[in-house]
Coordinates of C-alpha atoms in Angstrom, one line a residue:
X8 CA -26.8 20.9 -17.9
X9 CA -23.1 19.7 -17.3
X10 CA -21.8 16.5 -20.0
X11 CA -21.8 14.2 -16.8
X12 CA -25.8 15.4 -15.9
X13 CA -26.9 15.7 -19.9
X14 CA -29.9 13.6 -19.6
X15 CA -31.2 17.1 -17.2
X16 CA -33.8 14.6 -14.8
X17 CA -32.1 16.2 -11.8
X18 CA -31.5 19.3 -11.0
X19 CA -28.2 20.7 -10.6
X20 CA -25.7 21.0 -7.2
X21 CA -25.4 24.2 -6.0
X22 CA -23.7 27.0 -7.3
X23 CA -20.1 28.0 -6.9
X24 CA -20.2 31.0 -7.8
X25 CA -18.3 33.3 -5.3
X26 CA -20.7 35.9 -5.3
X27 CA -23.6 33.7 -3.4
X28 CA -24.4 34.8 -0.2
X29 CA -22.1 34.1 2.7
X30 CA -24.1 32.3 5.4
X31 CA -23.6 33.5 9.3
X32 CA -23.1 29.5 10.1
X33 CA -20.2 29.4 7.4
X34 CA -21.8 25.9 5.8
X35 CA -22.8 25.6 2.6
X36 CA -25.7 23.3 3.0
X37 CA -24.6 19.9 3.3
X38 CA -20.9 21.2 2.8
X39 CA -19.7 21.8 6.2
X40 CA -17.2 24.3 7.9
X41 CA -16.1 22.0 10.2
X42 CA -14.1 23.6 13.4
X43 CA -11.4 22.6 15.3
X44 CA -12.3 19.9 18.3
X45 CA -10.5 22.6 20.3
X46 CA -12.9 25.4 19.0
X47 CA -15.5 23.4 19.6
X48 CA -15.6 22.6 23.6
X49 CA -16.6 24.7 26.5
X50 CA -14.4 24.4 29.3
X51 CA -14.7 22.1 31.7
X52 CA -17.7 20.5 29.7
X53 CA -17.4 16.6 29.8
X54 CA -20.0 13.6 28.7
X55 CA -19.7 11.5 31.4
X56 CA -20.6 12.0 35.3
X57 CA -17.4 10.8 37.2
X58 CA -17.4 11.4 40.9
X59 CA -14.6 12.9 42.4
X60 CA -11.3 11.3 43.5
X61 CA -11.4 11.1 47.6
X62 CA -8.1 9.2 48.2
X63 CA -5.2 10.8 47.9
X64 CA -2.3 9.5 45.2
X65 CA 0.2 6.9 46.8
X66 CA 3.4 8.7 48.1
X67 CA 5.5 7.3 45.6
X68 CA 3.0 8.9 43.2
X69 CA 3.0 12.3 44.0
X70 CA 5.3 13.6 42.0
X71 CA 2.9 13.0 38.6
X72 CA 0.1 14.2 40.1
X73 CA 0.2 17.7 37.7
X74 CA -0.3 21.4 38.8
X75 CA -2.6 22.7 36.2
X76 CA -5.5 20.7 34.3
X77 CA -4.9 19.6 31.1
X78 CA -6.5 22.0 28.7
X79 CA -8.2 19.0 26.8
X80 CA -11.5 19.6 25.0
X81 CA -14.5 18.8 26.9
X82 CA -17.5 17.8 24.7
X83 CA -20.7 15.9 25.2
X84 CA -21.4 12.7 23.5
X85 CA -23.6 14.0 20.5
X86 CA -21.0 17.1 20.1
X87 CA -18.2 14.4 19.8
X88 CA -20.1 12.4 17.8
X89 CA -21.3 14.9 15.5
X90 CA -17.8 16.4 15.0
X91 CA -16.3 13.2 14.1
X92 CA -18.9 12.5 11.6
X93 CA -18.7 15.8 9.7
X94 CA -14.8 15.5 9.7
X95 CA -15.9 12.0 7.8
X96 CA -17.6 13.4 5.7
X97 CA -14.5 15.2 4.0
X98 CA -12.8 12.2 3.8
X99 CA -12.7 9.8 0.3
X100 CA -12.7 6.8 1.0
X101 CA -12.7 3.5 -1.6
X102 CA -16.2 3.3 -0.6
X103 CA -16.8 6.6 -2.5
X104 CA -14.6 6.1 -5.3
X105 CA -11.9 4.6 -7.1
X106 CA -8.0 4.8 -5.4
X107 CA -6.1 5.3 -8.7
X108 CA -3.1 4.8 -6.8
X109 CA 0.1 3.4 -8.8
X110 CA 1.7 0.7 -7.1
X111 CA -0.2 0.6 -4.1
X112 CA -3.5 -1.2 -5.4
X113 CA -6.5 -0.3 -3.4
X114 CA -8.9 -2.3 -4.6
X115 CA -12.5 -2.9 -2.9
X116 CA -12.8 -5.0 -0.1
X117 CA -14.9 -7.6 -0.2
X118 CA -17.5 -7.4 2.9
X119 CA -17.3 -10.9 3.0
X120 CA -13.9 -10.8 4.0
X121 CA -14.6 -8.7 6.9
X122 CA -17.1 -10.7 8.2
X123 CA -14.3 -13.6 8.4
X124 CA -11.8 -11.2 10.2
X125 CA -14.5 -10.4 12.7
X126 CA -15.4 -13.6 13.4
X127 CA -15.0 -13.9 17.0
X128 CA -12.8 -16.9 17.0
X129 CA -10.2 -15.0 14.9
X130 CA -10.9 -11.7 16.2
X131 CA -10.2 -12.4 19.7
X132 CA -7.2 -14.1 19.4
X133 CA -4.5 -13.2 21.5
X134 CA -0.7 -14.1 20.6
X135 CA 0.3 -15.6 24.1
X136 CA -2.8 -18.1 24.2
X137 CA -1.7 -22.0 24.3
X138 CA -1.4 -23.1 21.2
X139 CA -4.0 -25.9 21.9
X140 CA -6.9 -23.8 22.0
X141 CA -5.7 -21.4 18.7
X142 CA -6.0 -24.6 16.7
X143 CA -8.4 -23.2 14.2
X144 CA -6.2 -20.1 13.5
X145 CA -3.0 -22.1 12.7
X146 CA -4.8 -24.3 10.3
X147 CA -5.8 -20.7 8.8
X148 CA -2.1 -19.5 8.8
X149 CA -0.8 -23.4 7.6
X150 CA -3.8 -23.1 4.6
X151 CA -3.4 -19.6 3.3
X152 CA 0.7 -20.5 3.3
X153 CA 0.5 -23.8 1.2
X154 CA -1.9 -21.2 -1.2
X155 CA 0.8 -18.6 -1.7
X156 CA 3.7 -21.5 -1.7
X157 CA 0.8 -22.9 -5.2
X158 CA 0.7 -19.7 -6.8
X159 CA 4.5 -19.0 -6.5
X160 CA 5.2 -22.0 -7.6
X161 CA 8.3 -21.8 -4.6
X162 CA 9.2 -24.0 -2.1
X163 CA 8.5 -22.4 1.7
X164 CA 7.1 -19.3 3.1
X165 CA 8.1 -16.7 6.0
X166 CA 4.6 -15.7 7.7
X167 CA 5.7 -13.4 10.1
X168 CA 6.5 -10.2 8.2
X169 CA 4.1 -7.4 8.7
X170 CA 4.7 -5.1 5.8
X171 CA 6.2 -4.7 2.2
X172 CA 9.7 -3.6 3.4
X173 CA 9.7 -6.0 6.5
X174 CA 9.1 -8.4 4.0
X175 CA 11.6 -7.5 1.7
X176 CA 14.4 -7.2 4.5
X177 CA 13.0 -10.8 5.9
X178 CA 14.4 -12.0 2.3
X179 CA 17.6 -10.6 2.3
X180 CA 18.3 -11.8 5.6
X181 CA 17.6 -14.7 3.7
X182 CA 20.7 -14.6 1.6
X183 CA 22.9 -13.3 3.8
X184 CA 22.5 -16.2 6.3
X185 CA 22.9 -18.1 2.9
X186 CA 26.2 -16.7 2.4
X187 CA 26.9 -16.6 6.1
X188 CA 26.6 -20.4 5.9
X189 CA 28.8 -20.9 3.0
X190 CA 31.6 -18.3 4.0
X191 CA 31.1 -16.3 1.4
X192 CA 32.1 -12.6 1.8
X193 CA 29.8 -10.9 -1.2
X194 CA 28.5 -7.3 -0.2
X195 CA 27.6 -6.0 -3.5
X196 CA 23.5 -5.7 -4.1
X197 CA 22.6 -5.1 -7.6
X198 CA 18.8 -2.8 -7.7
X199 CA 18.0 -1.3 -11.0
X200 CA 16.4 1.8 -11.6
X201 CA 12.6 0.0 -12.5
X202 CA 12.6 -1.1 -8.9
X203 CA 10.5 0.2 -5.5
X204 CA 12.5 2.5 -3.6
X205 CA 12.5 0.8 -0.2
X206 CA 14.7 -1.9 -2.3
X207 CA 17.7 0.0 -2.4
X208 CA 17.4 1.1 1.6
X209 CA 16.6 -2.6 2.8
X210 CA 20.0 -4.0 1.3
X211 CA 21.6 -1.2 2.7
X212 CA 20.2 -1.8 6.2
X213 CA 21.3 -4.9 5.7
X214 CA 24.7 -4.4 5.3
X215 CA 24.6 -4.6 2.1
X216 CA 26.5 -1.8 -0.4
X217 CA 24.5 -0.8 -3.8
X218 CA 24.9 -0.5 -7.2
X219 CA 22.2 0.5 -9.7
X220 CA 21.6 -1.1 -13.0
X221 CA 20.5 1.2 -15.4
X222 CA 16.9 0.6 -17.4
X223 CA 16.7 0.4 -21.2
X224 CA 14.9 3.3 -23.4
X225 CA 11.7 0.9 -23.3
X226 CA 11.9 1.4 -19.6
X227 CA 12.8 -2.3 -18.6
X228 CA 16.2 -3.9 -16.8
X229 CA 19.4 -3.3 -19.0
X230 CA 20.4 -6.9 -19.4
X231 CA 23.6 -6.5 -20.8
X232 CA 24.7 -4.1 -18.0
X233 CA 23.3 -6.1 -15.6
X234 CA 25.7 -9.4 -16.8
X235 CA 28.1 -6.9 -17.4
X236 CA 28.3 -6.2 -13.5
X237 CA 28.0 -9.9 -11.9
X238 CA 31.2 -11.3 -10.3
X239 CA 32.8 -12.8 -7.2
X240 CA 31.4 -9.6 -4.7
X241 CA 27.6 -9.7 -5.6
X242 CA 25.5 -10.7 -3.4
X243 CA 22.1 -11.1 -5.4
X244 CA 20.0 -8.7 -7.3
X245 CA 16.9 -6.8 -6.0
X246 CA 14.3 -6.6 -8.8
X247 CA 10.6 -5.5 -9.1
X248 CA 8.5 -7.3 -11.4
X249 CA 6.1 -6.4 -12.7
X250 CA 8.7 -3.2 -12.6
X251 CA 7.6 0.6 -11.2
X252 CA 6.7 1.8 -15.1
X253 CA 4.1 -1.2 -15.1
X254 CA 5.8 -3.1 -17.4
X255 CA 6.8 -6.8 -17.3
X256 CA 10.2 -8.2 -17.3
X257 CA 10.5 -10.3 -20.2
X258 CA 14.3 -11.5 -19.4
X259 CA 13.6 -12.4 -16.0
X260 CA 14.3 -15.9 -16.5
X261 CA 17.8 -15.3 -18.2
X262 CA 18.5 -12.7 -15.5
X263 CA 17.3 -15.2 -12.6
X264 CA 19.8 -18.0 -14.1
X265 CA 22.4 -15.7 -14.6
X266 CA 22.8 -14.6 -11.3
X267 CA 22.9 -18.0 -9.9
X268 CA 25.5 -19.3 -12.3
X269 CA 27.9 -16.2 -10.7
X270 CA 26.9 -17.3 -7.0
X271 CA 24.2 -14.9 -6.3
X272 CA 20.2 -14.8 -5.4
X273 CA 17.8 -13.4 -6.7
X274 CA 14.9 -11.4 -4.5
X275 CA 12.1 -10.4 -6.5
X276 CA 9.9 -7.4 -5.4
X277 CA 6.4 -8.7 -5.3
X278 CA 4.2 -5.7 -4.4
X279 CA 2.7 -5.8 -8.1
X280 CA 1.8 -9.6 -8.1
X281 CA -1.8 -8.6 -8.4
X282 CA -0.8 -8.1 -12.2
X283 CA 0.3 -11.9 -12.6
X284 CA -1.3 -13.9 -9.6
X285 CA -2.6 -17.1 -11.4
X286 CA -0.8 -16.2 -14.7
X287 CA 2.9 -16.8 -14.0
X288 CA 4.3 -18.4 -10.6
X289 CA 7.6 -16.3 -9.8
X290 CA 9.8 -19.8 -8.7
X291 CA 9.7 -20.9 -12.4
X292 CA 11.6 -17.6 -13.2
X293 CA 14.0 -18.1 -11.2
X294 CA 13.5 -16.3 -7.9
X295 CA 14.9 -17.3 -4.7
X296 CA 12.5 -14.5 -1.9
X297 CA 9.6 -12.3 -2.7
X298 CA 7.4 -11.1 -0.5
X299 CA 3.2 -10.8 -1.2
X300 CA 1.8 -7.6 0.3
X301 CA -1.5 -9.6 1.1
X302 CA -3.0 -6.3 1.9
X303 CA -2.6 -5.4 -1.8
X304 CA -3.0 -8.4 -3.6
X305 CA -5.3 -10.2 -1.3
X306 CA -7.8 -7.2 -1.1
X307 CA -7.2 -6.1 2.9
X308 CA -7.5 -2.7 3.6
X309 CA -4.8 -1.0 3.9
X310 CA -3.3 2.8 4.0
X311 CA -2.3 4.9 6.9
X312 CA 0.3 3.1 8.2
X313 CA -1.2 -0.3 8.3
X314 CA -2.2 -3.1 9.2
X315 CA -0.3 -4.7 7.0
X316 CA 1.1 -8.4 6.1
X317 CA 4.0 -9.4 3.9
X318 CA 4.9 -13.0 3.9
X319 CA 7.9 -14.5 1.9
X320 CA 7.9 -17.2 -0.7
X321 CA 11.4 -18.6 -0.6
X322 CA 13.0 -21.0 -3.1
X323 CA 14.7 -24.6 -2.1
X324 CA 17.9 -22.9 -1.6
X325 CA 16.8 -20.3 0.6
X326 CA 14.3 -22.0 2.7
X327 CA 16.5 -23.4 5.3
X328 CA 17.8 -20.4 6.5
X329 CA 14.1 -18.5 7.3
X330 CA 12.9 -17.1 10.3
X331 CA 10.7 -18.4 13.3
X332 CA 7.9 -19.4 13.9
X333 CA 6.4 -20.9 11.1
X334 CA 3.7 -23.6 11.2
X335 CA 4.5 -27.1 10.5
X336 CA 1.6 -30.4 10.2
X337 CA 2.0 -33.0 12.8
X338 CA 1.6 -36.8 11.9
X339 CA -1.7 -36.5 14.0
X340 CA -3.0 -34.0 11.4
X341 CA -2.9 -31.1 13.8
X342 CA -0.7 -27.8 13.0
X343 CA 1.3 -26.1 15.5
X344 CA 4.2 -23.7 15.6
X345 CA 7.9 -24.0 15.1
X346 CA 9.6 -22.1 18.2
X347 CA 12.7 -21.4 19.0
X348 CA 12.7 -24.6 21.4
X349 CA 12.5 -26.6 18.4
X350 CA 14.2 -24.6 15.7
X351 CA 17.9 -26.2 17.3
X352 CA 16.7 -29.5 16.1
X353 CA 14.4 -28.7 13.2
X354 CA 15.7 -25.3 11.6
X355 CA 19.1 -24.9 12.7
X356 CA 20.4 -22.6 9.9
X357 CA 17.1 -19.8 10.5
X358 CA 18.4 -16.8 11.0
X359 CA 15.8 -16.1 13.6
X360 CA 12.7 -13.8 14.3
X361 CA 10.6 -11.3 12.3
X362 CA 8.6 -10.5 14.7
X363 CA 7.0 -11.2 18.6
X364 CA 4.6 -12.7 17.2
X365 CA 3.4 -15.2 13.9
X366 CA 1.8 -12.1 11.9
X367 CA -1.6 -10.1 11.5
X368 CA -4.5 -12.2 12.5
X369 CA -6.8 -9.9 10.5
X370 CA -4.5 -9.8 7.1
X371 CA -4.5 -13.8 7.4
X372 CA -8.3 -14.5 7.7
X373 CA -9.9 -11.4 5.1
X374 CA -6.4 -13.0 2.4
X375 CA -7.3 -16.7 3.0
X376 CA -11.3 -15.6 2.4
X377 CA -10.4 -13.6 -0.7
X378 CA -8.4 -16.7 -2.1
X379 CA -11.0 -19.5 -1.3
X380 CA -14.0 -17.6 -2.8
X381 CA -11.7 -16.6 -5.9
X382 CA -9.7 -19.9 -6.6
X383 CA -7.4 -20.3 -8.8
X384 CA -9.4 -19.5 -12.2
X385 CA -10.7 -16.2 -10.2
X386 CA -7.6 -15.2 -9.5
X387 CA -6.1 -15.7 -12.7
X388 CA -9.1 -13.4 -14.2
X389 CA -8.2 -10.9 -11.4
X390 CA -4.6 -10.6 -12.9
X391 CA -6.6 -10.2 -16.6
X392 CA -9.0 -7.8 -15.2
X393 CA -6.6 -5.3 -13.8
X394 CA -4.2 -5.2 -16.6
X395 CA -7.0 -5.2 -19.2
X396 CA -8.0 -2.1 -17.3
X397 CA -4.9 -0.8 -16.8
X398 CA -4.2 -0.7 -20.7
X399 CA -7.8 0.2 -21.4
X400 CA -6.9 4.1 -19.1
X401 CA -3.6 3.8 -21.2
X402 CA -4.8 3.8 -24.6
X403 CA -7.7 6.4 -23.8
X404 CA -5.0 8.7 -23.1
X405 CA -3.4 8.5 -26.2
X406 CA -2.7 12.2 -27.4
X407 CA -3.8 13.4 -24.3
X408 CA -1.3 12.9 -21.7
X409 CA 2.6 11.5 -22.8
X410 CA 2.9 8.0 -22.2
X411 CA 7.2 7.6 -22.1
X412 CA 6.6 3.9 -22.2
X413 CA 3.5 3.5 -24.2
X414 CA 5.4 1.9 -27.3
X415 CA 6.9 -0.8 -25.2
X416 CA 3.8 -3.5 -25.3
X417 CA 1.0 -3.2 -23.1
X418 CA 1.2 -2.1 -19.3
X419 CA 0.4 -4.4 -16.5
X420 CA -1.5 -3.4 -13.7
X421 CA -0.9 0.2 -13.8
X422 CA -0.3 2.8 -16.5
X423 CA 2.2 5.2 -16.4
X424 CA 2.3 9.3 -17.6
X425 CA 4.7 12.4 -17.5
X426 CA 4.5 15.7 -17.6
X427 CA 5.7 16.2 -21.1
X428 CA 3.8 18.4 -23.4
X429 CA 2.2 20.5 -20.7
X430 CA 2.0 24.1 -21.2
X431 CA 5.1 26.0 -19.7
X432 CA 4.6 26.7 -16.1
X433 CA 1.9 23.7 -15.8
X434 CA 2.6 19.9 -13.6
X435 CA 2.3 17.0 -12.6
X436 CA 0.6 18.8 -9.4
X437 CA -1.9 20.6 -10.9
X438 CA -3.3 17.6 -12.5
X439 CA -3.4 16.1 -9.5
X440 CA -5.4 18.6 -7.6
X441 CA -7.4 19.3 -11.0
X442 CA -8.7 15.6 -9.6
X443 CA -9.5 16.6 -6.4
X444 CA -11.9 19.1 -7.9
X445 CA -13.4 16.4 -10.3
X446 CA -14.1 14.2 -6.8
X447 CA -11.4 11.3 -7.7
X448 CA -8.5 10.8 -5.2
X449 CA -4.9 11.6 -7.5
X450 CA -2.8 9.2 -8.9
X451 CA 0.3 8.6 -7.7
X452 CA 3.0 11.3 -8.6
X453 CA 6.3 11.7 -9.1
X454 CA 7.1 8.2 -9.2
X455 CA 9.1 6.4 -10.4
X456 CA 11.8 8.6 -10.1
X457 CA 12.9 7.4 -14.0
X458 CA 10.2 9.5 -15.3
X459 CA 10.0 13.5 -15.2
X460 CA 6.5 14.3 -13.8
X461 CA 5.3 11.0 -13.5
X462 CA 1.7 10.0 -13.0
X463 CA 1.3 6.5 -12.1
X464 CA -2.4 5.0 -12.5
X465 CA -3.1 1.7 -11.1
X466 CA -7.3 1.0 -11.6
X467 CA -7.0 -2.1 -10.1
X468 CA -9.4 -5.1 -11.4
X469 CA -12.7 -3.9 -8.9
X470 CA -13.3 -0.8 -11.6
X471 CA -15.9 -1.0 -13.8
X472 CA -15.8 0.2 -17.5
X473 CA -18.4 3.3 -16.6
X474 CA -16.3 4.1 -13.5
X475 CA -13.2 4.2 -15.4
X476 CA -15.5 6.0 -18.6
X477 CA -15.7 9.1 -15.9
X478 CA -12.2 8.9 -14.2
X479 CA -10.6 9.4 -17.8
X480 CA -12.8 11.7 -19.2
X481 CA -11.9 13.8 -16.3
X482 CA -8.4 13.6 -16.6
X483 CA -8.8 13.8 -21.0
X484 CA -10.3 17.0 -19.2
X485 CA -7.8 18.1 -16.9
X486 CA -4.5 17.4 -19.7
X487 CA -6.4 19.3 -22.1
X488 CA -7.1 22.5 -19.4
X489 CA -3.2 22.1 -18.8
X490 CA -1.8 21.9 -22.2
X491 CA -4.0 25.1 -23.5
X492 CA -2.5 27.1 -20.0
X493 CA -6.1 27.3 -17.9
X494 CA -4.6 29.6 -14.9
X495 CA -7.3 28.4 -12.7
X496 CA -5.8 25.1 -12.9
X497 CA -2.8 26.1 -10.7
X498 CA -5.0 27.4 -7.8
X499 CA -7.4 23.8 -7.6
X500 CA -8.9 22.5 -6.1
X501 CA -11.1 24.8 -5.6
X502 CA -14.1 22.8 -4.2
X503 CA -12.3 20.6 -1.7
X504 CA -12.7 21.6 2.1
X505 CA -9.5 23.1 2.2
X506 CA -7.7 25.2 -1.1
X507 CA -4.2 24.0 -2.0
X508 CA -1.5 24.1 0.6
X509 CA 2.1 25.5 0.3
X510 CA 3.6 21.5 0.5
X511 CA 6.9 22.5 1.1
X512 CA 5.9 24.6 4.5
X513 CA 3.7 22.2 5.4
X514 CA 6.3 19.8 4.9
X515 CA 9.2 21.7 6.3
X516 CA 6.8 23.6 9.3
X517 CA 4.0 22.0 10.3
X518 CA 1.9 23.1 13.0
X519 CA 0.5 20.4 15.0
X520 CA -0.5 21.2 18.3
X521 CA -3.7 23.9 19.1
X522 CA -2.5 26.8 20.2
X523 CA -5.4 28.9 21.0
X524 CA -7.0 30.5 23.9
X525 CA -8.9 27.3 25.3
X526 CA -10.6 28.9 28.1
X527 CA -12.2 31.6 26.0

């Protein structure tokens, strides 16, 4: 019996030995060889009855009408359904397992939240309906903004941003229509090394130019190079706190004041505020803009290119100048929108629009559910839990897997590895398909870019101690295999539906459209 079945009261999965019989089907029980949509249809085949077109296409038409079928697959409803749900079925999902994912935080999803979002009076709203008969969702938008303007502890909010890095340009449009205002020419954008690499590119795309500020040995802002570089041409700084190594910054109050007394702002990355929501509010320290990925901190699903929401705290200094709409209370009591026939009048120095539209319906309701049925002392022990998990994966590592910043205090929210002491010829990689193998999802890897081989681990506060118990003795497991050279590391996963792929052709040439014989 394998460590994981020891007590032996079930029997054991299936063997993988190579030398089993092949079957004619090519599944192996419930693990499925699932083919191609393509492979699967028969021409012509279809699940639907649809009677034939009699009228002929308007003139002006004609010219689309096309001279071949389109060789799309033709299945019946149970064949599509079936295929579908066996592709599933190879699929992790956070349902499954954990997401150990550094800096990204996929937590569970409470179901209670998505009973919220699909509540039919926020499900169905539509963007262009009057704003009189939406009431209930702008009181949704006005509450869940006054909650993030609490636990920042700043002074307005920017709704309409739908991601991370829209959230983060949203800012630094910010503080250049601050500077605008004031005549002031500064170009220069200060991002150090410990920061998310969309910082660096939104300043840029912003007109701004960039200069890197080096991190310290103990893998936090160099403060003295930092001071060292303020003057007359910077603009602000860009900073991620809690930083990319999952450490805090401890000087971000003297680095916040500096940078106002030379002229500048301050925009604080706030992707990681899951590691200090309800433990420190970001506008005491000093920051003018940060934007809250609620579909990280606020437990929305998210991954695959969305949806996503990432509102903007702004400070006193930088409110004035952010974009429209935003919501706004009426002396009646009743909440409606700030448009740009009122932003003349009532926000003159915005720099304008986000977005079409106010935000992501969805992201609103499930974050404004996840806060109300927290409040403020559950989300402070959500901050407690993740980064007493975080350090719990961290210490049960030691002398297993090279911690660069281990002796630098404890971690925040995520825990962060390299590479070093692997056997010659071993990585990063083959960790991170070893975990495949083991049936966990892999860490993130490779970043931050200020560690060789990195291996960021972000548990997130949803894990339990037994659930984290069998994600580290797996990868005690996997650091061990690689440190004593186990070849068969560098060919995992071997037990996934697919073997490992060469990345960088897959990368460089990938083949994305069916190019078989569909009528055979």
């Amino acid at each position: 019996m394998s460590a994981t079945n020891a007590s032996g009261w079930r029997p054991e999965m299936g063997s993988a030995d190579t030398s089993a019989p092949a079957t004619v089907s090519g599944d192996r029980a419930l693990m499925l060889e699932e083919a191609l949509i393509f492979e699967l249809a028969a021409p012509g085949g279809t699940g639907v009855d649809i009677d034939p077109v009699e009228a002929a296409p308007l003139p002006a038409m004609a010219r689309f009408l096309r001279k071949d079928i389109a060789a799309l697959p033709g299945l019946s409803e149970p064949e599509t359904v079936r295929h579908y749900t066996r592709l599933s079925r190879q699929n992790y999902a956070i349902d499954l397992g954990p997401f150990p994912l550094g800096s990204c935080t996929m937590k569970h999803n409470p179901r209670l939240n998505e009973k919220v979002a699909r509540m039919a009076g926020f499900a169905d709203v539509h963007p262009l309906a009057p704003q009189q008969t939406v009431s209930g969702a702008l009181e949704v938008i006005n509450e869940l903004a006054h909650w993030l303007i609490a636990l920042t502890g700043m002074h307005g909010v920017a709704m309409t941003p739908k991601a991370g890095a829209h959230g983060e340009l949203c800012g630094v449009l910010c503080i250049k229509a601050a500077l605008e205002a004031r005549g002031d020419p500064r170009k220069v954008m200060l991002v150090p090394e410990s920061a998310h690499g969309t910082n660096p590119a939104t300043a840029a795309f912003a007109g701004f130019s960039i200069e890197n500020i080096p991190a310290t040995a103990e893998g936090r802002v160099d403060l003295d190079a930092l001071l060292a570089r303020l003057g007359p041409d910077v603009a602000g700084v860009m900073i991620t706190n809690p930083n990319t190594c999952g450490l805090f910054e401890r000087d971000m109050k003297r680095i916040g004041d500096a940078v106002h007394a030379a002229g500048g702002y301050v925009y604080c990355d706030g992707a990681n505020f899951n590691a200090i929501v309800g433990k420190v509010r970001p506008g005491d320290l000093g920051i003018d803009a940060m934007h809250i990925n609620l579909h990280k901190t606020f437990s929305t699903p998210h991954g695959g290119g969305g949806p996503g929401s990432g509102p903007v705290v702004l400070s006193e200094a930088l409110s004035p100048f952010g974009p429209i709409p935003y919501t706004a209370r009426m002396a009646d009591g009743s909440v409606r929108l700030v448009e740009e026939e009122d932003a003349a009048a009532e926000h003159p120095q915005g720099f304008g629009r986000m977005a079409a539209f106010h935000g992501q319906m969805g992201m609103f309701t499930r974050a404004l559910a996840y806060i109300l049925s927290h409040g403020a002392d559950g989300l402070k022990q959500v901050s407690e839990d993740a980064v007493l998990n975080a350090n719990y994966v961290l210490r049960s590592l030691d002398g297993e897997l090279d911690a660069p910043f281990g002796a630098s205090g404890p971690c925040m929210h995520e825990a962060l590895f390299s590479d070093a002491g692997l056997a010659d010829g071993f990585s990063t990689l083959d960790i991170a398909k070893g975990l495949i193998d083991e049936g966990f999802h892999p860490m993130t890897v490779y970043f931050p870019l200020v560690v060789h081989g990195a291996m960021l681990v972000e548990p997130t506060e949803t894990e339990s101690k037994a659930g984290l118990d069998r994600f580290i003795a797996s990868l005690r497991s996997l650091a061990s295999r690689a440190k004593a050279g186990d070849e068969s590391l560098k060919s995992a996963p071997h037990f996934a539906p697919r073997r490992r792929l060469d990345e960088t052709q897959a990368a460089r040439k990938p083949v994305l459209v069916w190019k078989g014989d569909h009528s055979a």
